[in-house]
PDB file of C-alpha atoms in Angstrom:
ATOM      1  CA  UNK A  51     -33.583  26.860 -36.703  1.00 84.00           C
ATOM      2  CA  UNK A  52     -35.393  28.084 -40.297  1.00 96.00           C
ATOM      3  CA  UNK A  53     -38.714  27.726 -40.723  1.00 98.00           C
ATOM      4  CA  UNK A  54     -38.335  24.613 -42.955  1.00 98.00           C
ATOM      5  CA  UNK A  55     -36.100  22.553 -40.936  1.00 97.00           C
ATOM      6  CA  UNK A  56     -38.738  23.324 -38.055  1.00 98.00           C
ATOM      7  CA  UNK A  57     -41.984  22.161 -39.395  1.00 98.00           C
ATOM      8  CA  UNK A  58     -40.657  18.576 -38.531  1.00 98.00           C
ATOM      9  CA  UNK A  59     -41.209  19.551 -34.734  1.00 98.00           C
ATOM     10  CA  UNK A  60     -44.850  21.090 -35.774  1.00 97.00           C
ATOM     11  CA  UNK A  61     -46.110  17.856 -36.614  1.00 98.00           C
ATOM     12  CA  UNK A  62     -43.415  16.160 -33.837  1.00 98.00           C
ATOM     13  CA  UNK A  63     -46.658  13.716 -32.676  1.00 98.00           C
ATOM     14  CA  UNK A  64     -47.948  12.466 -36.081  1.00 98.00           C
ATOM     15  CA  UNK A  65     -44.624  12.047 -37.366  1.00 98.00           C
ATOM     16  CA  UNK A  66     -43.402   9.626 -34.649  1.00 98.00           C
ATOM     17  CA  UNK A  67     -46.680   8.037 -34.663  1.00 98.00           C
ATOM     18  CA  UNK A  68     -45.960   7.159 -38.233  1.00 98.00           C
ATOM     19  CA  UNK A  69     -43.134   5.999 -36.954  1.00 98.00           C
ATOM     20  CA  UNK A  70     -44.302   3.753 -34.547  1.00 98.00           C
ATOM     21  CA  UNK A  71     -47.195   2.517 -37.174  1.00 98.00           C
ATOM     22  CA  UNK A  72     -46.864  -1.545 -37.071  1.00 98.00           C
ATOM     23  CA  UNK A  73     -46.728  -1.351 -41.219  1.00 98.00           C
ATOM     24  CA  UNK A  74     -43.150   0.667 -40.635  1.00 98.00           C
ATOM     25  CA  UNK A  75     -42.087  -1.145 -37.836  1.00 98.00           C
ATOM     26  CA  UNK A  76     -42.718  -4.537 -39.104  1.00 98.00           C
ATOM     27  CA  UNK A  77     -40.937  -3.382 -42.592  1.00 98.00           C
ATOM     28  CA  UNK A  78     -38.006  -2.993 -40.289  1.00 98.00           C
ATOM     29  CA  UNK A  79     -38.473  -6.494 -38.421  1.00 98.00           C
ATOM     30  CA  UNK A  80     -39.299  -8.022 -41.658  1.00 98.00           C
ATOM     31  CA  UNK A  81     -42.294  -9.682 -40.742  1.00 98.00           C
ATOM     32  CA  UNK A  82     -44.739  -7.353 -42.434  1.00 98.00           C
ATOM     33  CA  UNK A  83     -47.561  -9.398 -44.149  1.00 98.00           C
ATOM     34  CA  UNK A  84     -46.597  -9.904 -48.265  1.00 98.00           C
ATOM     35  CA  UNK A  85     -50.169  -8.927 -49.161  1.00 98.00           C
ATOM     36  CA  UNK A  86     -50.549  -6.003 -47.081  1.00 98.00           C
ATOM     37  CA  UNK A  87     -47.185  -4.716 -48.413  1.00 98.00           C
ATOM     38  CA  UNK A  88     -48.291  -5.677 -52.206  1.00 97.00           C
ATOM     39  CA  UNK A  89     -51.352  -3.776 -51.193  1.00 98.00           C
ATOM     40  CA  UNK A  90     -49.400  -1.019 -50.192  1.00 98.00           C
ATOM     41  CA  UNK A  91     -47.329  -1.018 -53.193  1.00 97.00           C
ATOM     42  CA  UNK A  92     -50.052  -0.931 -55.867  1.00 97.00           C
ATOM     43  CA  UNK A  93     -51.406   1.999 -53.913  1.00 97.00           C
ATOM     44  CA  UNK A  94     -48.272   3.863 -53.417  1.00 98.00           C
ATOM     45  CA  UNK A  95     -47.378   3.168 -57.369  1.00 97.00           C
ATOM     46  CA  UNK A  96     -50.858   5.142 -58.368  1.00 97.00           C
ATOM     47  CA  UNK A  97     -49.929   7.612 -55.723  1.00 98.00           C
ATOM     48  CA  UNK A  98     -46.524   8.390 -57.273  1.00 98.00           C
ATOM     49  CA  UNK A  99     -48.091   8.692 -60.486  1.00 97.00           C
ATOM     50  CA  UNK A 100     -50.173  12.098 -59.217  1.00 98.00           C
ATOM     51  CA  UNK A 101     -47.383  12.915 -57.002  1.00 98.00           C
ATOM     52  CA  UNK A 102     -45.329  13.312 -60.028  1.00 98.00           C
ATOM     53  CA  UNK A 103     -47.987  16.331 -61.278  1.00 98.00           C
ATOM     54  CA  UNK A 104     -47.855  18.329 -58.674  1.00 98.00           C
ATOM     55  CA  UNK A 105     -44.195  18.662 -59.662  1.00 98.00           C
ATOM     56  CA  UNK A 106     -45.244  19.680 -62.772  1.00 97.00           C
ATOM     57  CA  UNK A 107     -47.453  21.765 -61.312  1.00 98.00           C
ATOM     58  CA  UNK A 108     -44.304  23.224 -59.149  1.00 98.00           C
ATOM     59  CA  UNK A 109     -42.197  23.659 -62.801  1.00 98.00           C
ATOM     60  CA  UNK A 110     -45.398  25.816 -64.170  1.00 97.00           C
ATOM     61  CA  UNK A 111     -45.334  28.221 -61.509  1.00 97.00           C
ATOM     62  CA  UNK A 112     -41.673  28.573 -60.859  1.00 97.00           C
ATOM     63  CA  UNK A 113     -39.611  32.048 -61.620  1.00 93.00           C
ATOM     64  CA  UNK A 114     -36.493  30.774 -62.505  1.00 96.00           C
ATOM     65  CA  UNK A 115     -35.063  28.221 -64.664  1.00 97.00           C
ATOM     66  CA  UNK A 116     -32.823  26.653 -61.870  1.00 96.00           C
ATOM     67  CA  UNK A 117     -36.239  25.980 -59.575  1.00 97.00           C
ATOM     68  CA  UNK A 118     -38.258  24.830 -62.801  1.00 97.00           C
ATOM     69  CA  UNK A 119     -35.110  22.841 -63.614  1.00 97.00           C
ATOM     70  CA  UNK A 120     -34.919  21.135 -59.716  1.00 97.00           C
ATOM     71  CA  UNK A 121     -39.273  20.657 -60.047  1.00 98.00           C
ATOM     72  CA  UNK A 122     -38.634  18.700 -62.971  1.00 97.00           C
ATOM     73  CA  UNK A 123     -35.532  16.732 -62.453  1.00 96.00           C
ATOM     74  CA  UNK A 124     -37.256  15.536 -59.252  1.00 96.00           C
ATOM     75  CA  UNK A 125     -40.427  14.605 -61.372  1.00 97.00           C
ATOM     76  CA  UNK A 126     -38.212  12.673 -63.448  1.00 96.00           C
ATOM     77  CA  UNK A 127     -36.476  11.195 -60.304  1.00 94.00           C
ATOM     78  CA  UNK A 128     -39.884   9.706 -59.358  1.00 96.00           C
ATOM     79  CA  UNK A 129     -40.897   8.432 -62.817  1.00 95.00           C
ATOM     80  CA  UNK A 130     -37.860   6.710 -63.805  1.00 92.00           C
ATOM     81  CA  UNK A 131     -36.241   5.697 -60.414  1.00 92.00           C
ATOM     82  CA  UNK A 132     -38.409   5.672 -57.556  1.00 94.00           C
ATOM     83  CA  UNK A 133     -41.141   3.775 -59.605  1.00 95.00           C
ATOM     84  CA  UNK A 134     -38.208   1.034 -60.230  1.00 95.00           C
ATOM     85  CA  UNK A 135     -38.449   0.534 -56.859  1.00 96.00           C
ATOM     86  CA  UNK A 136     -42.209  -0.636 -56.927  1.00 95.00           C
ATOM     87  CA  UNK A 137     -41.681  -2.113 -60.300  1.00 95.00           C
ATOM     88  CA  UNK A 138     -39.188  -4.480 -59.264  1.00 96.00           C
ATOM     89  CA  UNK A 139     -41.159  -5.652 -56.220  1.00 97.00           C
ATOM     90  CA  UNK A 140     -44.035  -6.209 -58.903  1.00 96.00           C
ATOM     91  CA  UNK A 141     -42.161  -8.017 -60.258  1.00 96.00           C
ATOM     92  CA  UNK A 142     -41.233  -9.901 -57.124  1.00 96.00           C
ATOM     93  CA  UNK A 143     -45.522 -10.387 -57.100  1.00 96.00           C
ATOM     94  CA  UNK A 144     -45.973 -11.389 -60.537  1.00 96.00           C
ATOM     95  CA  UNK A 145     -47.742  -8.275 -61.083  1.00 94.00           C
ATOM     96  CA  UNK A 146     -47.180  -6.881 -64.959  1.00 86.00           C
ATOM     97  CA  UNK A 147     -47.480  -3.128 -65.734  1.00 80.00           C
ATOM     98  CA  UNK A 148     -50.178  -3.851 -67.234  1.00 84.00           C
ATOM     99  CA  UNK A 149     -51.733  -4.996 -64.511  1.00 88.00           C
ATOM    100  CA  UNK A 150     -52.149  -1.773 -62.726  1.00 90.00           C
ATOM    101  CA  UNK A 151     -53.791   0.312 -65.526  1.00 87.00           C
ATOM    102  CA  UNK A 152     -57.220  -0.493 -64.100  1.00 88.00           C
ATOM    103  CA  UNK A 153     -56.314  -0.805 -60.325  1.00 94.00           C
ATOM    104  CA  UNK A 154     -58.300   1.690 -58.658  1.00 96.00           C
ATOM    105  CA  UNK A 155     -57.293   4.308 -55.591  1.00 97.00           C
ATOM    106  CA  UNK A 156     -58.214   3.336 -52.606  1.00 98.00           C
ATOM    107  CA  UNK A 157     -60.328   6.600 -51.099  1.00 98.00           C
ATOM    108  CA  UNK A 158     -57.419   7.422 -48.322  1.00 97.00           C
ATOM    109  CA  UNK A 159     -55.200   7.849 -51.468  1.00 98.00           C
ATOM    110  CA  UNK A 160     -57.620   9.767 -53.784  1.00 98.00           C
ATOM    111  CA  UNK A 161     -57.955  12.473 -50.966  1.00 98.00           C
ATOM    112  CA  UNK A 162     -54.461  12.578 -50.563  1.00 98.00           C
ATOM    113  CA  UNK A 163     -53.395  12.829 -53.623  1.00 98.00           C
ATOM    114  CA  UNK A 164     -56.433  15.444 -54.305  1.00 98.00           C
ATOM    115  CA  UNK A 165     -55.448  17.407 -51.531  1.00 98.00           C
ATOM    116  CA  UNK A 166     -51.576  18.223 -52.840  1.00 98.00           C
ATOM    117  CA  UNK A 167     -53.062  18.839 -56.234  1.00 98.00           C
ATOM    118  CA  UNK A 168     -55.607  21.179 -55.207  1.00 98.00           C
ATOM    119  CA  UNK A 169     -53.168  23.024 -53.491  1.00 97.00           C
ATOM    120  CA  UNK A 170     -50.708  22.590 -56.283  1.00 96.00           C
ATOM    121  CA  UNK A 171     -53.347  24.552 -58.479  1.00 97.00           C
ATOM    122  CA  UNK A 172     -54.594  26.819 -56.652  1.00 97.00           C
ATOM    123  CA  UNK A 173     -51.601  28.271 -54.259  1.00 97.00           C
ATOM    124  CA  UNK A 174     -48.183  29.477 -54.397  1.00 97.00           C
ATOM    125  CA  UNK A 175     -44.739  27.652 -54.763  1.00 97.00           C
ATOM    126  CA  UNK A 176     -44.675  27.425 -51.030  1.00 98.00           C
ATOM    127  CA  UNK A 177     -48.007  25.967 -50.672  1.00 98.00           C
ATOM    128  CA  UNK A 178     -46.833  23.177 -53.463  1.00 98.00           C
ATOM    129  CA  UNK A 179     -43.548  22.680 -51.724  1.00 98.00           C
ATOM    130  CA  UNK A 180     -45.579  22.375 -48.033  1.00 98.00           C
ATOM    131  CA  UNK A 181     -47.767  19.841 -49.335  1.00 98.00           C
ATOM    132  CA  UNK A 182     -45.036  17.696 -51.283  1.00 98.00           C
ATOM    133  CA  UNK A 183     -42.187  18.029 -48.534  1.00 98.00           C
ATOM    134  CA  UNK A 184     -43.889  15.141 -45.818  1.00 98.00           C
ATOM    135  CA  UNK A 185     -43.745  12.664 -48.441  1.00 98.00           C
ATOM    136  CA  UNK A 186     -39.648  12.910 -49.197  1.00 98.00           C
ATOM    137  CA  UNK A 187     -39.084  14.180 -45.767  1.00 98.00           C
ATOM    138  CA  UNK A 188     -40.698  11.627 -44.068  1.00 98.00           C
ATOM    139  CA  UNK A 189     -39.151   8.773 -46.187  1.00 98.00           C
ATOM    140  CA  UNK A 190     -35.528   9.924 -45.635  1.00 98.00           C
ATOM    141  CA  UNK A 191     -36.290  10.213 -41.859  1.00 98.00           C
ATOM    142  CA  UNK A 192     -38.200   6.913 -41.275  1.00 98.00           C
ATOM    143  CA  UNK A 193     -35.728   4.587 -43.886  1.00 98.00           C
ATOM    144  CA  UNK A 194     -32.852   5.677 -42.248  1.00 98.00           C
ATOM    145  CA  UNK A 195     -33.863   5.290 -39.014  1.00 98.00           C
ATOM    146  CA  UNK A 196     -35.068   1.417 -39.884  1.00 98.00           C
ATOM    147  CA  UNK A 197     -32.390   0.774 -41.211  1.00 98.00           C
ATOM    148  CA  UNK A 198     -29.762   1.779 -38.173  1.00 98.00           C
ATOM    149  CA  UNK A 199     -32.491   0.376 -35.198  1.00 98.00           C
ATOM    150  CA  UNK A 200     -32.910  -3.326 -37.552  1.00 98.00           C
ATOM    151  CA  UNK A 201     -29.598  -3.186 -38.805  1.00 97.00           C
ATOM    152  CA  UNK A 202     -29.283  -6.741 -37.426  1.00 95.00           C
ATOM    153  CA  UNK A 203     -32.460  -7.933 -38.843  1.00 92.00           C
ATOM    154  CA  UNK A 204     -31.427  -6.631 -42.741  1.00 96.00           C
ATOM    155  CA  UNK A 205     -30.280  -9.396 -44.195  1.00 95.00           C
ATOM    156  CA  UNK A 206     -32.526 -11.484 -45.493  1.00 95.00           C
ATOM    157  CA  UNK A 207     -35.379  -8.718 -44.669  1.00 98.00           C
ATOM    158  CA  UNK A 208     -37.738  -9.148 -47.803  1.00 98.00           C
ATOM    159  CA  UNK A 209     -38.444  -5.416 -47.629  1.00 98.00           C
ATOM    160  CA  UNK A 210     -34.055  -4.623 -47.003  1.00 98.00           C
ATOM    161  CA  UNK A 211     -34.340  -2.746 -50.591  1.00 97.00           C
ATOM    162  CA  UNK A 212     -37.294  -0.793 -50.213  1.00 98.00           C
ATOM    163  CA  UNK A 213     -35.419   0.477 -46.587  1.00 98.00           C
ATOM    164  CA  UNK A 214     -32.375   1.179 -48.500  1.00 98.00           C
ATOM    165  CA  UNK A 215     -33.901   3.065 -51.072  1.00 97.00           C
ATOM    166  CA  UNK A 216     -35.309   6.063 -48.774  1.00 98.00           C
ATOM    167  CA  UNK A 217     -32.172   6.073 -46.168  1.00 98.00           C
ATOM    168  CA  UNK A 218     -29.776   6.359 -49.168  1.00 97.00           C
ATOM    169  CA  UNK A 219     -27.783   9.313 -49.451  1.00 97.00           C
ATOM    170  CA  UNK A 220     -29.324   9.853 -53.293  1.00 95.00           C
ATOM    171  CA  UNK A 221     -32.772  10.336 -51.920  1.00 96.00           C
ATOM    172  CA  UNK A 222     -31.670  12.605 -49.300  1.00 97.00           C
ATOM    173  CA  UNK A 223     -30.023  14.559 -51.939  1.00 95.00           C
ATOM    174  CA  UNK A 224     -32.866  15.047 -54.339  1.00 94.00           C
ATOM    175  CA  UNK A 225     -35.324  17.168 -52.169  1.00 95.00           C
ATOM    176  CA  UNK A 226     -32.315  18.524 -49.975  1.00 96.00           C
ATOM    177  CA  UNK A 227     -33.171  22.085 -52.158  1.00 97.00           C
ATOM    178  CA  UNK A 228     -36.649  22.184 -50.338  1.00 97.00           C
ATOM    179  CA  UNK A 229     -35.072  23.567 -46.902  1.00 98.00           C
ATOM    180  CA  UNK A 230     -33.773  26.926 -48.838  1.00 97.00           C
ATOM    181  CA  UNK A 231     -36.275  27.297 -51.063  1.00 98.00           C
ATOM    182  CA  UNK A 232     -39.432  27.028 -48.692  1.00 98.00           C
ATOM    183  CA  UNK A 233     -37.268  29.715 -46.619  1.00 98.00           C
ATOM    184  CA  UNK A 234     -37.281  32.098 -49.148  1.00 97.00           C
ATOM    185  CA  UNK A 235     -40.504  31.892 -49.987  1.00 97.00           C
ATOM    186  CA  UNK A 236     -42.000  32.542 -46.491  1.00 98.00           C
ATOM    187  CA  UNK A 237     -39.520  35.187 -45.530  1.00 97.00           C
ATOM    188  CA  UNK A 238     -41.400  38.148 -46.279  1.00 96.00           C
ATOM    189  CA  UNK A 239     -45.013  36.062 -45.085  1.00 97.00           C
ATOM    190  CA  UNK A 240     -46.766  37.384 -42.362  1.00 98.00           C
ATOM    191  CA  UNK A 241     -47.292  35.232 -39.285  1.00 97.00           C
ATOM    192  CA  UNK A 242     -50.617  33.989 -41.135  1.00 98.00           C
ATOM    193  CA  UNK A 243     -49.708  32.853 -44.260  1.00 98.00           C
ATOM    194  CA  UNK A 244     -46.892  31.319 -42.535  1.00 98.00           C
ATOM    195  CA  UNK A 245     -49.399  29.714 -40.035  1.00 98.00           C
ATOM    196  CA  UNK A 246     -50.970  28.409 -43.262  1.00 98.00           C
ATOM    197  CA  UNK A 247     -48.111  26.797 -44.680  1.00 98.00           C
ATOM    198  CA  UNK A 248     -47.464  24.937 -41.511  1.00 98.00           C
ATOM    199  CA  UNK A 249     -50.833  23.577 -41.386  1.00 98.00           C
ATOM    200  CA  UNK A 250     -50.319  22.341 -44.925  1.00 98.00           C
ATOM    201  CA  UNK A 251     -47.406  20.541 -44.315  1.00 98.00           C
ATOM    202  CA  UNK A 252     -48.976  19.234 -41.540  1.00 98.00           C
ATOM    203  CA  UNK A 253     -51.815  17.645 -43.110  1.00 98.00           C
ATOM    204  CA  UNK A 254     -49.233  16.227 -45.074  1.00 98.00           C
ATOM    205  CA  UNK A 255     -47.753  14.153 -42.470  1.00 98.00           C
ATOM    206  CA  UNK A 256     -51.171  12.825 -40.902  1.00 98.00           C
ATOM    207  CA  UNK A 257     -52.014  11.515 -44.496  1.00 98.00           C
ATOM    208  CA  UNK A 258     -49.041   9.700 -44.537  1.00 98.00           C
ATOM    209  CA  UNK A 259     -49.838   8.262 -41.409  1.00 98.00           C
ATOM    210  CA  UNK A 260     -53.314   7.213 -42.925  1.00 98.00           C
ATOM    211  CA  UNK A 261     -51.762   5.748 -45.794  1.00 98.00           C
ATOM    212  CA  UNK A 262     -49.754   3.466 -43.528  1.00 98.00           C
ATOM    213  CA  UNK A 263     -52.678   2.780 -42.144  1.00 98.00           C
ATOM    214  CA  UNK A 264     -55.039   2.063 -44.928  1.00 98.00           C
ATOM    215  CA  UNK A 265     -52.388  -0.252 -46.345  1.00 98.00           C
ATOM    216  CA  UNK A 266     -51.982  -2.127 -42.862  1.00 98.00           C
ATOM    217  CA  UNK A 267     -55.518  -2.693 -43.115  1.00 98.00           C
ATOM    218  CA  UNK A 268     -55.997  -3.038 -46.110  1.00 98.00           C
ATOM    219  CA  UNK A 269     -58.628  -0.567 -46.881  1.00 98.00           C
ATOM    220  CA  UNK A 270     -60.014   0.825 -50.080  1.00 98.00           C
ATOM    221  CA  UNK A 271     -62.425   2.960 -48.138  1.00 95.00           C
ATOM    222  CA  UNK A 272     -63.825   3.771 -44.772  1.00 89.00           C
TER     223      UNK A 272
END
């Protein structure tokens, strides 16, 4: 197995945990509080927004104009698709764009979204790429697998389009590039730096764990 495709086993614990959280699971079931998931999507829509820079961040520092061209077509992917997502639920709230422009980050998502930006500007394409990968990764993983264990439970799920979104082939698709790329980067690492870049991605995972979390609960701060 490459050393991409097995930093899903490095953080095997977290990642099943996450999982397991009651905010997924009950997304799945369809019996996941409205205001905890509004909650959760206000958050998530300010955490997309910095997300989105650390792709920039990602064209900046790339070599070539195929990887600056995949760092930005994925930046764009967020802004103008993934954010539809979380717009049209908004919408589903009677929340207005406008609305959000003076919502504040919860602390669990500031240090998150801190986190992949400090590492954004002060590492290497791998280190961006480590930090970023949990987020898609994760999705993919955890939307298709709600969507084959509720398959029954679907219809009429509230939350069946937010499921659909992350186990459909088109998200999959757009961060499929990160498997080669974070290979080549690391292949002439030492065991170190490569130990590094694990823990990175790591750290990754357990804050999206937190952010399930902080929305189940939801928290603005400790």
């Amino acid at each position: 197995m490459s050393f991409s495709r097995g930093l899903k086993a490095k953080a095997a614990k977290v990642w099943e945990d996450g999982y397991n959280h009651p905010f997924v699971q009950e997304l799945g079931k369809g019996t996941l509080d409205k205001e905890k998931f509004k909650f959760y999507l206000l958050q998530d829509y300010l955490y997309l927004l910095e997300y989105a820079k650390v792709f920039a961040i990602g064209a900046i520092k790339s070599g070539t104009e195929e990887l600056m061209t995949r760092f930005t077509k994925i930046q764009y992917f967020i802004l103008a698709n993934e954010m539809d997502l979380h717009r049209d639920y908004m919408a589903k709230f009677g929340i207005k764009p406008e609305d959000v422009v003076n919502l504040k980050s919860s602390l669990y998502n500031r240090t998150y979204t801190a986190n992949m930006l400090a590492y954004g500007q002060t590492g290497g394409l791998a280190e961006v790429l480590a930090t970023i990968f949990p987020c898609a990764w994760t999705y993919s993983d955890w939307g298709k697998r709600l969507k084959e264990q509720y398959a029954d439970k679907l219809e009429g799920n509230f939350y069946k389009t937010w499921i659909e979104k992350y186990a459909s082939k088109e998200f999959e698709s757009s961060f499929e590039w990160f498997y080669d790329t974070l290979d080549n980067l690391v292949a002439n690492m030492s065991e170190t730096q490569r130990k590094k870049i694990e823990e990175i991605f790591i750290s990754s995972v357990e804050f999206e764990y937190l952010f399930w979390e902080m929305a189940y609960n939801k928290q603005m701060s400790y």
